[in-house]
Short mmCIF file of C-alpha atoms and ligand atoms in Angstrom, two decimals:
data_model
loop_
_atom_site.label_atom_id
_atom_site.label_comp_id
_atom_site.label_asym_id
_atom_site.label_seq_id
_atom_site.Cartn_x
_atom_site.Cartn_y
_atom_site.Cartn_z
CA MET A 1 47.07 -75.40 181.09
CA THR A 2 44.56 -73.17 182.87
CA ASP A 3 43.56 -73.82 186.46
CA THR A 4 40.17 -75.22 185.36
CA ALA A 5 41.87 -78.36 184.11
CA LYS A 6 44.45 -79.93 186.38
CA GLN A 7 46.81 -82.56 185.11
CA ASP A 8 44.73 -85.46 186.41
CA HIS A 9 41.29 -83.88 186.02
CA VAL A 10 39.24 -84.33 182.87
CA LEU A 11 36.52 -81.79 182.21
CA ILE A 12 33.25 -83.25 180.95
CA PHE A 13 31.60 -81.12 178.27
CA ASP A 14 28.11 -82.34 177.50
CA THR A 15 26.59 -81.48 174.12
CA THR A 16 23.37 -83.53 174.33
CA LEU A 17 21.37 -80.31 173.97
CA ARG A 18 23.34 -79.10 170.93
CA ASP A 19 25.04 -81.84 168.88
CA GLY A 20 22.63 -84.46 170.29
CA GLU A 21 19.50 -82.40 169.80
CA GLN A 22 20.47 -81.24 166.30
CA SER A 23 20.45 -84.81 165.05
CA PRO A 24 17.37 -85.37 162.88
CA GLY A 25 14.39 -86.41 164.92
CA ALA A 26 15.87 -85.80 168.37
CA THR A 27 14.18 -82.44 168.88
CA MET A 28 13.34 -81.65 172.50
CA SER A 29 10.81 -79.15 173.77
CA HIS A 30 11.83 -76.05 175.71
CA THR A 31 10.76 -77.54 179.05
CA GLU A 32 12.53 -80.80 178.31
CA LYS A 33 15.76 -78.96 177.52
CA LEU A 34 15.58 -77.08 180.83
CA GLU A 35 14.94 -80.29 182.69
CA ILE A 36 17.87 -82.13 181.04
CA ALA A 37 20.15 -79.13 181.66
CA GLN A 38 19.25 -79.16 185.34
CA MET A 39 20.01 -82.87 185.55
CA LEU A 40 23.38 -82.32 183.83
CA ASP A 41 24.18 -79.49 186.22
CA GLU A 42 23.28 -81.63 189.23
CA MET A 43 25.33 -84.62 188.08
CA GLY A 44 28.51 -82.52 187.93
CA VAL A 45 28.95 -81.82 184.21
CA ASP A 46 31.64 -79.12 183.94
CA ILE A 47 30.39 -77.49 180.74
CA ILE A 48 26.91 -77.76 179.19
CA GLU A 49 26.65 -76.85 175.52
CA ALA A 50 23.06 -75.70 175.71
CA GLY A 51 22.35 -75.00 172.03
CA PHE A 52 23.06 -72.96 168.94
CA PRO A 53 21.42 -69.57 169.68
CA ILE A 54 21.38 -68.22 166.11
CA ALA A 55 19.57 -71.36 164.87
CA SER A 56 16.10 -70.23 165.94
CA GLU A 57 14.20 -68.15 168.46
CA GLY A 58 13.49 -71.40 170.32
CA ASP A 59 17.18 -72.30 170.60
CA PHE A 60 18.02 -68.77 171.73
CA ASN A 61 15.36 -68.83 174.45
CA ALA A 62 16.39 -72.28 175.67
CA VAL A 63 20.07 -71.30 175.95
CA SER A 64 19.19 -68.03 177.73
CA GLU A 65 16.99 -69.77 180.25
CA ILE A 66 19.45 -72.60 180.87
CA ALA A 67 22.10 -69.92 181.42
CA ARG A 68 19.88 -68.22 183.99
CA GLN A 69 19.00 -71.42 185.87
CA SER A 70 22.47 -73.02 185.91
CA GLN A 71 24.06 -73.34 189.33
CA ASN A 72 27.46 -74.88 188.79
CA SER A 73 28.15 -75.77 185.18
CA VAL A 74 29.69 -73.41 182.65
CA ILE A 75 26.99 -72.69 180.04
CA CYS A 76 28.19 -72.64 176.48
CA GLY A 77 26.52 -71.73 173.20
CA LEU A 78 27.69 -72.52 169.67
CA ALA A 79 28.40 -69.87 167.01
CA ARG A 80 29.79 -70.06 163.49
CA ALA A 81 32.78 -67.86 162.56
CA ASP A 82 30.55 -64.86 162.06
CA PHE A 83 30.14 -61.72 164.18
CA ARG A 84 26.30 -61.93 164.17
CA ASP A 85 26.39 -65.55 165.31
CA ILE A 86 28.83 -64.72 168.07
CA ASP A 87 26.84 -61.68 169.25
CA ARG A 88 23.64 -63.72 169.35
CA CYS A 89 25.41 -66.47 171.26
CA TRP A 90 26.73 -63.98 173.81
CA GLU A 91 23.24 -62.47 174.24
CA ALA A 92 22.03 -65.92 175.27
CA VAL A 93 24.88 -67.19 177.45
CA LYS A 94 25.73 -63.93 179.20
CA HIS A 95 23.09 -64.63 181.86
CA ALA A 96 25.07 -67.61 183.18
CA ARG A 97 27.23 -67.43 186.27
CA ARG A 98 29.97 -68.85 184.05
CA PRO A 99 29.33 -68.27 180.34
CA ARG A 100 31.35 -69.60 177.39
CA ILE A 101 31.22 -68.87 173.65
CA HIS A 102 32.12 -71.77 171.35
CA THR A 103 32.95 -70.67 167.84
CA PHE A 104 34.14 -72.85 164.96
CA ILE A 105 34.95 -73.10 161.27
CA GLY A 106 35.65 -76.08 159.01
CA THR A 107 39.39 -76.22 158.32
CA SER A 108 39.89 -79.37 156.20
CA PRO A 109 40.31 -78.94 152.42
CA LEU A 110 36.72 -80.09 151.85
CA HIS A 111 35.33 -77.64 154.38
CA ARG A 112 37.53 -74.73 153.30
CA ALA A 113 36.03 -75.04 149.84
CA ILE A 114 32.49 -74.31 151.09
CA PRO A 115 32.93 -70.64 152.10
CA ASN A 116 35.52 -70.48 149.31
CA LEU A 117 38.27 -69.03 151.50
CA THR A 118 41.98 -69.39 150.86
CA GLN A 119 44.12 -70.67 153.74
CA ASP A 120 45.28 -67.12 154.49
CA GLU A 121 41.78 -65.67 154.34
CA MET A 122 40.57 -68.31 156.75
CA VAL A 123 43.35 -67.49 159.20
CA VAL A 124 42.24 -63.84 159.18
CA ARG A 125 38.61 -64.87 159.71
CA ILE A 126 39.62 -67.07 162.67
CA HIS A 127 41.68 -64.29 164.21
CA ASP A 128 38.89 -61.74 163.86
CA THR A 129 36.06 -63.91 165.08
CA VAL A 130 37.90 -65.38 168.07
CA SER A 131 39.10 -61.89 169.08
CA HIS A 132 35.53 -60.63 168.78
CA ALA A 133 34.27 -63.47 170.99
CA ARG A 134 37.05 -62.85 173.51
CA ASN A 135 36.12 -59.18 173.74
CA LEU A 136 32.67 -60.27 174.85
CA CYS A 137 33.51 -63.21 177.09
CA ASP A 138 36.67 -64.33 178.86
CA ASN A 139 35.89 -68.01 178.29
CA VAL A 140 36.13 -68.84 174.57
CA GLN A 141 36.33 -72.22 172.92
CA TRP A 142 37.38 -72.59 169.32
CA SER A 143 37.02 -75.65 167.06
CA PRO A 144 38.56 -76.41 163.67
CA MET A 145 35.71 -78.54 162.33
CA ASP A 146 36.91 -81.73 160.60
CA ALA A 147 40.27 -81.33 162.35
CA THR A 148 41.14 -84.99 161.85
CA ARG A 149 41.12 -84.47 158.05
CA THR A 150 42.96 -81.14 158.14
CA GLU A 151 46.64 -81.02 157.07
CA ASP A 152 48.89 -81.07 160.19
CA ASP A 153 50.83 -77.90 159.35
CA TYR A 154 47.65 -75.94 158.59
CA LEU A 155 45.99 -77.27 161.74
CA CYS A 156 48.95 -76.04 163.82
CA ARG A 157 48.70 -72.66 162.12
CA VAL A 158 44.97 -72.18 162.77
CA VAL A 159 45.19 -73.44 166.35
CA GLU A 160 48.04 -71.01 167.05
CA THR A 161 45.98 -68.19 165.52
CA ALA A 162 43.00 -69.00 167.74
CA ILE A 163 45.16 -69.17 170.87
CA LYS A 164 46.79 -65.82 170.06
CA ALA A 165 43.34 -64.31 169.48
CA GLY A 166 42.28 -65.37 172.97
CA ALA A 167 40.75 -68.87 172.83
CA THR A 168 41.00 -70.58 176.21
CA THR A 169 39.93 -74.04 175.01
CA ILE A 170 40.84 -75.61 171.68
CA ASN A 171 38.55 -78.43 170.65
CA ILE A 172 39.72 -80.98 168.08
CA PRO A 173 36.64 -82.49 166.40
CA ASP A 174 36.60 -85.78 164.56
CA THR A 175 33.51 -84.54 162.76
CA VAL A 176 32.90 -87.56 160.56
CA GLY A 177 34.05 -90.28 162.98
CA TYR A 178 37.07 -91.10 160.83
CA THR A 179 39.99 -91.29 163.21
CA ALA A 180 41.28 -94.27 165.23
CA PRO A 181 42.71 -94.36 168.77
CA ARG A 182 46.43 -94.19 167.96
CA GLU A 183 45.89 -91.41 165.44
CA SER A 184 43.63 -89.50 167.83
CA ALA A 185 46.39 -89.55 170.48
CA GLU A 186 49.11 -88.61 167.98
CA LEU A 187 47.13 -85.60 166.77
CA ILE A 188 46.74 -84.15 170.27
CA ARG A 189 50.38 -84.88 171.08
CA MET A 190 51.51 -83.24 167.82
CA LEU A 191 49.53 -80.09 168.63
CA ILE A 192 50.79 -79.89 172.21
CA GLU A 193 54.39 -80.27 171.03
CA ASN A 194 54.25 -77.89 168.08
CA VAL A 195 51.83 -75.06 168.76
CA PRO A 196 53.21 -72.07 170.68
CA GLY A 197 50.98 -71.31 173.68
CA ALA A 198 49.54 -74.84 173.78
CA ASP A 199 50.41 -75.18 177.47
CA GLU A 200 48.26 -72.13 178.28
CA ILE A 201 44.98 -73.61 177.08
CA VAL A 202 42.90 -76.78 177.46
CA PHE A 203 42.71 -79.21 174.56
CA ALA A 204 39.35 -80.90 174.08
CA THR A 205 38.41 -83.99 172.09
CA HIS A 206 35.08 -84.25 170.23
CA CYS A 207 34.50 -87.60 168.54
CA HIS A 208 31.72 -89.05 166.43
CA ASN A 209 30.99 -92.75 166.45
CA ASP A 210 30.72 -93.65 162.75
CA LEU A 211 33.26 -96.46 163.09
CA GLY A 212 32.26 -97.33 166.67
CA MET A 213 35.50 -95.84 168.06
CA ALA A 214 34.30 -92.57 169.62
CA THR A 215 34.90 -93.56 173.24
CA ALA A 216 38.25 -95.22 172.46
CA ASN A 217 39.35 -92.18 170.44
CA SER A 218 38.35 -89.80 173.24
CA LEU A 219 40.21 -91.80 175.89
CA ALA A 220 43.30 -92.02 173.67
CA ALA A 221 43.18 -88.22 173.29
CA VAL A 222 43.02 -87.87 177.08
CA GLU A 223 46.08 -90.08 177.48
CA ALA A 224 47.88 -87.80 175.03
CA GLY A 225 46.99 -84.66 176.98
CA ALA A 226 43.44 -83.61 176.14
CA ARG A 227 41.70 -82.51 179.34
CA GLN A 228 38.15 -81.96 178.09
CA VAL A 229 35.97 -84.69 176.61
CA GLU A 230 32.93 -83.68 174.59
CA CYS A 231 30.12 -86.18 174.77
CA THR A 232 26.38 -86.77 174.97
CA ILE A 233 24.09 -88.86 177.15
CA ASN A 234 23.48 -92.28 175.55
CA GLY A 235 25.86 -91.19 172.76
CA LEU A 236 22.93 -89.29 171.22
CA GLY A 237 23.86 -87.49 168.01
CA GLU A 238 23.73 -87.42 164.28
CA ARG A 239 24.37 -90.61 162.28
CA ALA A 240 26.07 -93.04 164.72
CA GLY A 241 26.13 -90.41 167.43
CA ASN A 242 28.76 -88.76 169.64
CA THR A 243 31.01 -90.16 172.36
CA ALA A 244 28.77 -91.44 175.16
CA LEU A 245 29.27 -89.56 178.43
CA GLU A 246 28.47 -92.62 180.54
CA GLU A 247 31.12 -94.71 178.76
CA VAL A 248 33.91 -92.17 179.27
CA VAL A 249 33.00 -91.54 182.90
CA MET A 250 32.74 -95.21 183.82
CA ALA A 251 35.85 -96.22 181.85
CA LEU A 252 37.87 -93.61 183.75
CA LYS A 253 36.37 -94.78 187.01
CA VAL A 254 36.66 -98.53 186.55
CA ARG A 255 40.08 -98.49 184.84
CA ASN A 256 41.59 -95.73 186.94
CA ASP A 257 44.54 -98.06 187.47
CA ILE A 258 45.65 -97.52 183.87
CA MET A 259 43.90 -94.19 183.17
CA PRO A 260 44.53 -92.17 186.34
CA TYR A 261 42.21 -89.25 185.60
CA GLN A 262 39.24 -87.96 187.57
CA THR A 263 35.95 -86.40 186.56
CA LYS A 264 33.48 -84.53 188.76
CA ILE A 265 30.53 -86.64 187.59
CA ASP A 266 28.28 -88.29 190.17
CA SER A 267 27.96 -91.59 188.33
CA THR A 268 24.95 -92.67 190.39
CA LYS A 269 22.90 -90.14 188.42
CA ILE A 270 23.69 -91.77 185.06
CA MET A 271 20.70 -94.13 184.77
CA ASN A 272 18.11 -91.47 185.53
CA ILE A 273 19.36 -89.01 182.96
CA SER A 274 19.87 -91.78 180.40
CA ARG A 275 16.21 -92.80 180.74
CA ARG A 276 15.02 -89.22 180.57
CA VAL A 277 17.06 -88.41 177.46
CA ALA A 278 15.80 -91.61 175.78
CA SER A 279 12.23 -90.69 176.62
CA VAL A 280 12.29 -87.05 175.51
CA SER A 281 14.35 -87.63 172.37
CA GLY A 282 12.43 -90.74 171.31
CA PHE A 283 15.79 -92.49 170.74
CA ALA A 284 15.53 -95.71 172.73
CA VAL A 285 18.72 -97.14 174.21
CA GLN A 286 19.75 -100.43 172.59
CA PHE A 287 19.49 -103.37 175.02
CA ASN A 288 23.18 -104.25 174.88
CA LYS A 289 24.46 -100.65 175.04
CA ALA A 290 27.45 -100.33 177.40
CA ILE A 291 26.60 -98.97 180.88
CA VAL A 292 22.96 -97.94 180.28
CA GLY A 293 21.50 -100.75 178.15
CA LYS A 294 18.81 -102.93 179.73
CA ASN A 295 21.14 -105.94 179.56
CA ALA A 296 24.31 -104.17 180.69
CA PHE A 297 23.99 -105.64 184.19
CA ALA A 298 21.85 -108.69 183.43
CA HIS A 299 23.61 -112.02 183.95
CA GLU A 300 21.31 -114.51 182.39
CA SER A 301 23.28 -117.57 181.34
CA GLY A 302 23.43 -120.44 183.85
CA ILE A 303 27.20 -120.24 184.30
CA HIS A 304 27.07 -116.53 184.88
CA GLN A 305 24.32 -116.80 187.46
CA ASP A 306 26.15 -119.48 189.38
CA GLY A 307 29.34 -117.43 189.37
CA MET A 308 27.45 -114.28 190.36
CA LEU A 309 25.84 -115.98 193.33
CA LYS A 310 29.25 -117.10 194.62
CA ASN A 311 31.03 -113.83 193.99
CA ALA A 312 29.60 -110.83 192.18
CA GLU A 313 33.07 -109.85 190.93
CA THR A 314 33.29 -113.04 188.82
CA PHE A 315 31.47 -111.39 185.96
CA GLU A 316 30.85 -107.85 187.15
CA ILE A 317 33.43 -105.09 186.74
CA MET A 318 31.18 -102.41 188.22
CA ARG A 319 28.19 -102.50 190.51
CA PRO A 320 24.74 -101.59 189.19
CA GLU A 321 24.38 -99.06 192.01
CA ASP A 322 27.52 -97.24 190.77
CA VAL A 323 25.45 -96.01 187.80
CA GLY A 324 22.29 -95.52 189.85
CA LEU A 325 20.62 -98.78 188.92
CA ALA A 326 18.68 -100.06 191.89
CA GLU A 327 18.39 -103.85 192.00
CA THR A 328 15.30 -104.82 189.99
CA ASN A 329 13.14 -106.09 192.76
CA LEU A 330 9.51 -106.30 193.63
CA VAL A 331 8.87 -102.92 195.12
CA LEU A 332 5.24 -102.31 195.83
CA GLY A 333 1.83 -103.88 195.46
CA LYS A 334 -1.73 -102.72 195.71
CA HIS A 335 -1.66 -102.73 199.50
CA SER A 336 1.39 -100.48 199.73
CA GLY A 337 0.76 -97.13 201.31
CA ARG A 338 1.70 -93.59 200.52
CA ALA A 339 4.78 -93.56 202.78
CA ALA A 340 6.20 -96.65 201.07
CA LEU A 341 5.61 -95.06 197.67
CA ARG A 342 7.27 -91.80 198.74
CA ALA A 343 10.30 -93.70 200.11
CA LYS A 344 10.66 -95.81 196.98
CA LEU A 345 10.37 -92.81 194.68
CA LYS A 346 13.00 -91.00 196.74
CA ASP A 347 15.32 -93.99 196.24
CA LEU A 348 14.74 -93.67 192.52
CA GLY A 349 15.63 -89.97 192.57
CA TYR A 350 12.15 -88.39 192.66
CA GLU A 351 11.48 -86.02 195.57
CA LEU A 352 7.78 -85.14 195.58
CA ALA A 353 5.81 -82.44 197.33
CA ASP A 354 2.64 -83.61 199.13
CA ASN A 355 0.25 -82.57 196.34
CA GLN A 356 2.39 -84.26 193.69
CA LEU A 357 2.55 -87.43 195.76
CA LYS A 358 -1.22 -87.43 196.09
CA ASP A 359 -1.62 -87.44 192.32
CA VAL A 360 1.09 -90.05 191.73
CA PHE A 361 -0.43 -92.26 194.44
CA VAL A 362 -3.77 -92.32 192.62
CA ARG A 363 -2.04 -93.38 189.40
CA PHE A 364 0.08 -95.92 191.27
CA LYS A 365 -3.05 -97.51 192.78
CA ALA A 366 -4.68 -97.71 189.36
CA LEU A 367 -1.56 -99.41 188.02
CA ALA A 368 -1.31 -101.80 190.98
CA ASP A 369 -4.94 -102.82 190.40
CA ARG A 370 -4.10 -103.89 186.86
CA LYS A 371 -0.66 -105.27 187.55
CA LYS A 372 0.09 -107.60 190.45
CA GLU A 373 3.71 -106.60 190.86
CA VAL A 374 4.94 -103.05 190.53
CA PHE A 375 8.71 -102.86 189.85
CA ASP A 376 11.15 -99.95 189.92
CA ASP A 377 10.94 -99.67 186.14
CA ASP A 378 7.13 -99.44 186.35
CA LEU A 379 7.42 -96.50 188.73
CA ILE A 380 9.98 -94.81 186.49
CA ALA A 381 7.62 -95.23 183.51
CA LEU A 382 4.76 -93.86 185.62
CA MET A 383 6.83 -90.82 186.58
CA SER A 384 7.93 -90.08 183.04
CA ASP A 385 4.52 -90.55 181.48
CA GLU A 386 4.13 -87.14 179.89
CA THR A 387 0.44 -87.54 179.23
CA THR A 388 -0.52 -87.50 182.90
CA ASN A 389 0.65 -84.00 183.57
CA ALA A 390 -1.12 -82.29 180.79
CA GLU A 391 -3.72 -79.84 182.11
CA HIS A 392 -2.81 -77.34 179.38
CA ASP A 393 -3.05 -79.79 176.48
CA ARG A 394 -5.62 -78.85 173.84
CA ILE A 395 -6.36 -82.50 173.03
CA LYS A 396 -6.98 -85.15 175.69
CA VAL A 397 -7.86 -88.83 175.39
CA ARG A 398 -11.15 -89.44 177.14
CA SER A 399 -11.95 -93.04 176.20
CA LEU A 400 -10.89 -95.70 173.76
CA ARG A 401 -12.40 -99.07 172.89
CA VAL A 402 -10.86 -101.24 170.23
CA VAL A 403 -12.38 -104.28 168.55
CA CYS A 404 -9.82 -106.78 167.24
CA GLY A 405 -10.25 -110.03 165.37
CA THR A 406 -8.34 -112.39 163.13
CA HIS A 407 -9.97 -110.85 160.09
CA GLY A 408 -9.55 -107.10 159.85
CA PRO A 409 -10.15 -104.31 159.57
CA GLN A 410 -9.92 -103.48 163.27
CA GLU A 411 -12.19 -100.84 164.73
CA ALA A 412 -11.53 -98.08 167.26
CA ASP A 413 -14.20 -96.08 169.13
CA LEU A 414 -12.46 -92.98 170.37
CA THR A 415 -13.56 -89.95 172.35
CA LEU A 416 -11.19 -87.01 172.55
CA THR A 417 -11.72 -83.79 174.47
CA ILE A 418 -10.64 -81.07 172.05
CA ASP A 419 -10.47 -77.53 173.46
CA GLY A 420 -12.82 -78.63 176.23
CA VAL A 421 -15.44 -80.29 174.01
CA ASP A 422 -15.93 -84.08 173.84
CA GLN A 423 -15.97 -85.50 170.30
CA SER A 424 -16.35 -89.14 169.29
CA VAL A 425 -15.75 -91.22 166.20
CA THR A 426 -15.43 -94.83 165.06
CA ALA A 427 -12.61 -95.56 162.63
CA THR A 428 -11.13 -98.66 161.08
CA GLY A 429 -7.57 -99.56 160.22
CA ASP A 430 -5.06 -102.23 159.51
CA GLY A 431 -4.55 -103.33 163.10
CA PRO A 432 -5.67 -101.74 166.39
CA VAL A 433 -3.01 -99.03 166.46
CA ASP A 434 -3.68 -97.98 162.86
CA ALA A 435 -7.43 -97.85 163.59
CA THR A 436 -6.78 -95.72 166.67
CA PHE A 437 -4.48 -93.29 164.86
CA ASN A 438 -7.06 -93.00 162.06
CA ALA A 439 -9.66 -92.13 164.69
CA VAL A 440 -7.41 -89.38 166.08
CA LYS A 441 -6.92 -88.02 162.55
CA ALA A 442 -10.67 -88.07 161.92
CA LEU A 443 -11.36 -86.07 165.08
CA PHE A 444 -8.46 -83.66 164.78
CA LYS A 445 -7.46 -83.04 161.18
CA HIS A 446 -3.73 -82.50 160.71
CA ASP A 447 -1.00 -82.88 158.10
CA ALA A 448 1.66 -84.06 160.51
CA ARG A 449 3.45 -87.17 159.34
CA LEU A 450 4.25 -90.10 161.61
CA GLN A 451 8.02 -90.60 161.41
CA LEU A 452 8.59 -93.17 164.13
CA TYR A 453 6.49 -95.50 166.27
CA ASN A 454 8.31 -97.45 168.93
CA VAL A 455 6.96 -99.81 171.62
CA ALA A 456 8.99 -101.29 174.48
CA ALA A 457 7.91 -103.47 177.39
CA VAL A 458 8.89 -101.92 180.72
CA THR A 459 9.22 -105.24 182.56
CA GLU A 460 8.67 -108.90 181.82
CA GLY A 461 5.28 -110.65 181.81
CA THR A 462 2.11 -110.30 179.80
CA ASP A 463 0.76 -107.70 182.23
CA ALA A 464 3.85 -105.50 181.65
CA GLN A 465 3.39 -101.82 180.89
CA ALA A 466 4.31 -100.70 177.41
CA THR A 467 6.10 -97.41 176.83
CA VAL A 468 5.36 -95.96 173.43
CA SER A 469 7.27 -93.21 171.60
CA VAL A 470 5.81 -91.45 168.62
CA ARG A 471 7.74 -88.95 166.49
CA MET A 472 5.78 -86.64 164.20
CA GLU A 473 6.84 -84.03 161.68
CA GLU A 474 4.94 -81.04 160.33
CA ASN A 475 6.57 -78.47 158.02
CA GLY A 476 10.04 -79.35 159.26
CA LYS A 477 9.03 -79.16 162.92
CA ILE A 478 9.38 -82.37 164.89
CA ALA A 479 7.77 -83.46 168.14
CA VAL A 480 8.19 -86.64 170.14
CA GLY A 481 5.32 -87.91 172.29
CA SER A 482 5.49 -90.72 174.80
CA SER A 483 3.20 -92.56 177.18
CA ALA A 484 3.05 -95.72 179.27
CA ASP A 485 0.14 -98.05 179.99
CA THR A 486 -0.51 -101.75 180.54
CA ASP A 487 -2.61 -101.51 177.38
CA THR A 488 -0.32 -100.98 174.39
CA VAL A 489 -3.05 -99.42 172.24
CA VAL A 490 -4.01 -96.93 174.96
CA ALA A 491 -0.33 -96.02 175.42
CA SER A 492 -0.01 -95.61 171.63
CA CYS A 493 -3.06 -93.35 171.45
CA LYS A 494 -1.85 -91.16 174.31
CA ALA A 495 1.67 -90.94 172.88
CA TYR A 496 0.26 -89.89 169.48
CA VAL A 497 -1.93 -87.23 171.09
CA ASN A 498 1.02 -86.10 173.23
CA ALA A 499 3.13 -85.55 170.08
CA LEU A 500 0.23 -83.66 168.43
CA ASN A 501 -0.13 -81.37 171.47
CA LYS A 502 3.57 -80.60 171.32
CA LEU A 503 3.35 -79.81 167.62
CA LEU A 504 0.47 -77.45 168.33
CA VAL A 505 2.61 -75.58 170.85
CA ARG A 506 5.46 -75.39 168.31
CA ARG A 507 3.02 -74.21 165.64
CA GLU A 508 1.79 -71.41 167.91
CA LYS A 509 5.33 -70.32 168.68
CA ALA A 510 6.43 -70.55 165.05
CA GLY A 511 5.06 -67.07 164.33
CA GLY A 512 8.09 -65.47 166.00
CA ASP A 513 10.72 -67.92 164.75
CA VAL A 514 13.54 -66.71 162.55
CA ALA A 515 14.42 -69.21 159.82
CA GLU A 516 16.08 -72.21 161.45
CA VAL A 517 19.68 -72.71 160.41
CA SER A 518 21.96 -75.63 161.02
CA TYR A 519 25.54 -75.30 162.20
CA LYS A 520 26.41 -76.81 158.82
CA ASP A 521 25.01 -73.82 156.93
CA VAL A 522 28.24 -71.99 156.32
CA SER A 523 27.84 -68.29 155.75
O1 LIG B 1 31.41 -82.48 165.00
C1 LIG B 1 31.76 -81.29 164.93
O2 LIG B 1 32.71 -80.92 164.22
C2 LIG B 1 31.01 -80.32 165.71
C3 LIG B 1 31.59 -78.94 165.75
C4 LIG B 1 30.57 -77.89 165.56
C5 LIG B 1 32.36 -78.78 167.03
O3 LIG B 1 30.03 -80.65 166.33
ZN1 LIG B 2 29.94 -82.90 166.50
#
């Protein structure tokens, strides 16, 4: 085992920006990726898989810039078992203080059939590509994709080949979420016992959640000797997602009595990054999701409340503040001043310069005028409202008035400022949101298709703010827009326009894009 992974230390490898982001619909913009990467770096993630550089010009640029900005984390890029992929990956990650190349090939019978390689030919390919990566970078991770459905003897053979060729981390992916805890542990144990050189490298576990066992499978692998867990924030990822970072970190923390392993993660930063990932990906967190769901710390039944009042430990195995969840309390009202706002925002993890505070204070006052009580969650929604920081947007919402009635159609009067010019229209639709979206379409013609429309109340009460996410697709490019407002239709309109603005930026950049490839396109 290398000195990066001690016996009782588990490395956290976050792949939100690669495996998470490659899941259909979870596309993040360049700026959002940089922001998430910075948050991951600050929370103590050991390795950030920042993207798949060969996939597109956009991915390449994001990985390069994340590599340049990273302070502590190792920055890793993904590459198929192909020299061009590996070279492109190195070009992007080489700017990091601590770069890593992650290269992989599918080794199960089903995956071997795709590039049509015999077992022996694949071994040669693995040897050559890992050696090539190692000549570029002294930190190389190798993965046999679909390892959990690969024959044991062949898996030992390919892992040994990769170690001999210079891999420093061997990742064992459960690509289709097929394994179960006991089997996951046995596989790691089998490899450690049988593969020559296994004690020189770090074994990693990479689980998908198709059967709801990703976290359990990852922890079982750790107990068997894996010392790197691959995971994503909120369990974001294709199909049922990947292992959730917050679940692994908190399980190791809360049940350290039976799983005596440490991570470097500052768990108090979990809530903030969970909210941000949900907002930029457009994938809302389910209410009863472990650790980060809205109900994870809510004790609503009578018995629970009584027990909680007597002794919080009766029903609580961890404290809300351990994951960065401040008690939901009344924070500010319309008479609160700037200093109180600054202090509260600091508590919530937002440090603002004077000019930023000035702007946020104006928006806070407007909100407090419409809403008697301003809670922590309201301030978080206010801070993550993407439509308020949009000087460069080509389209801006200037005014909206909607007429509703029991008998439709509903009517929306909308004025947008498009490239600096005000334009107005009245449109009808089946409901206020449909009428509003039709008005946007009438003013700014586009072919983008609405893929998802999601509304959530930030707090309780009829004066609660609504946060709205809108996902739109145009020629294979996806953008997620979001906005918050006490008026659901206004929030919807702004979120729609926000997504359109992002698509316009992607459209402008598309000129330079190479064809986008997925890590599943085997060459
Ligand atoms: O699930 C998987 O097999 C992967 C590999 C590319 C590591 O994500
Ligand atoms: Zn995966």
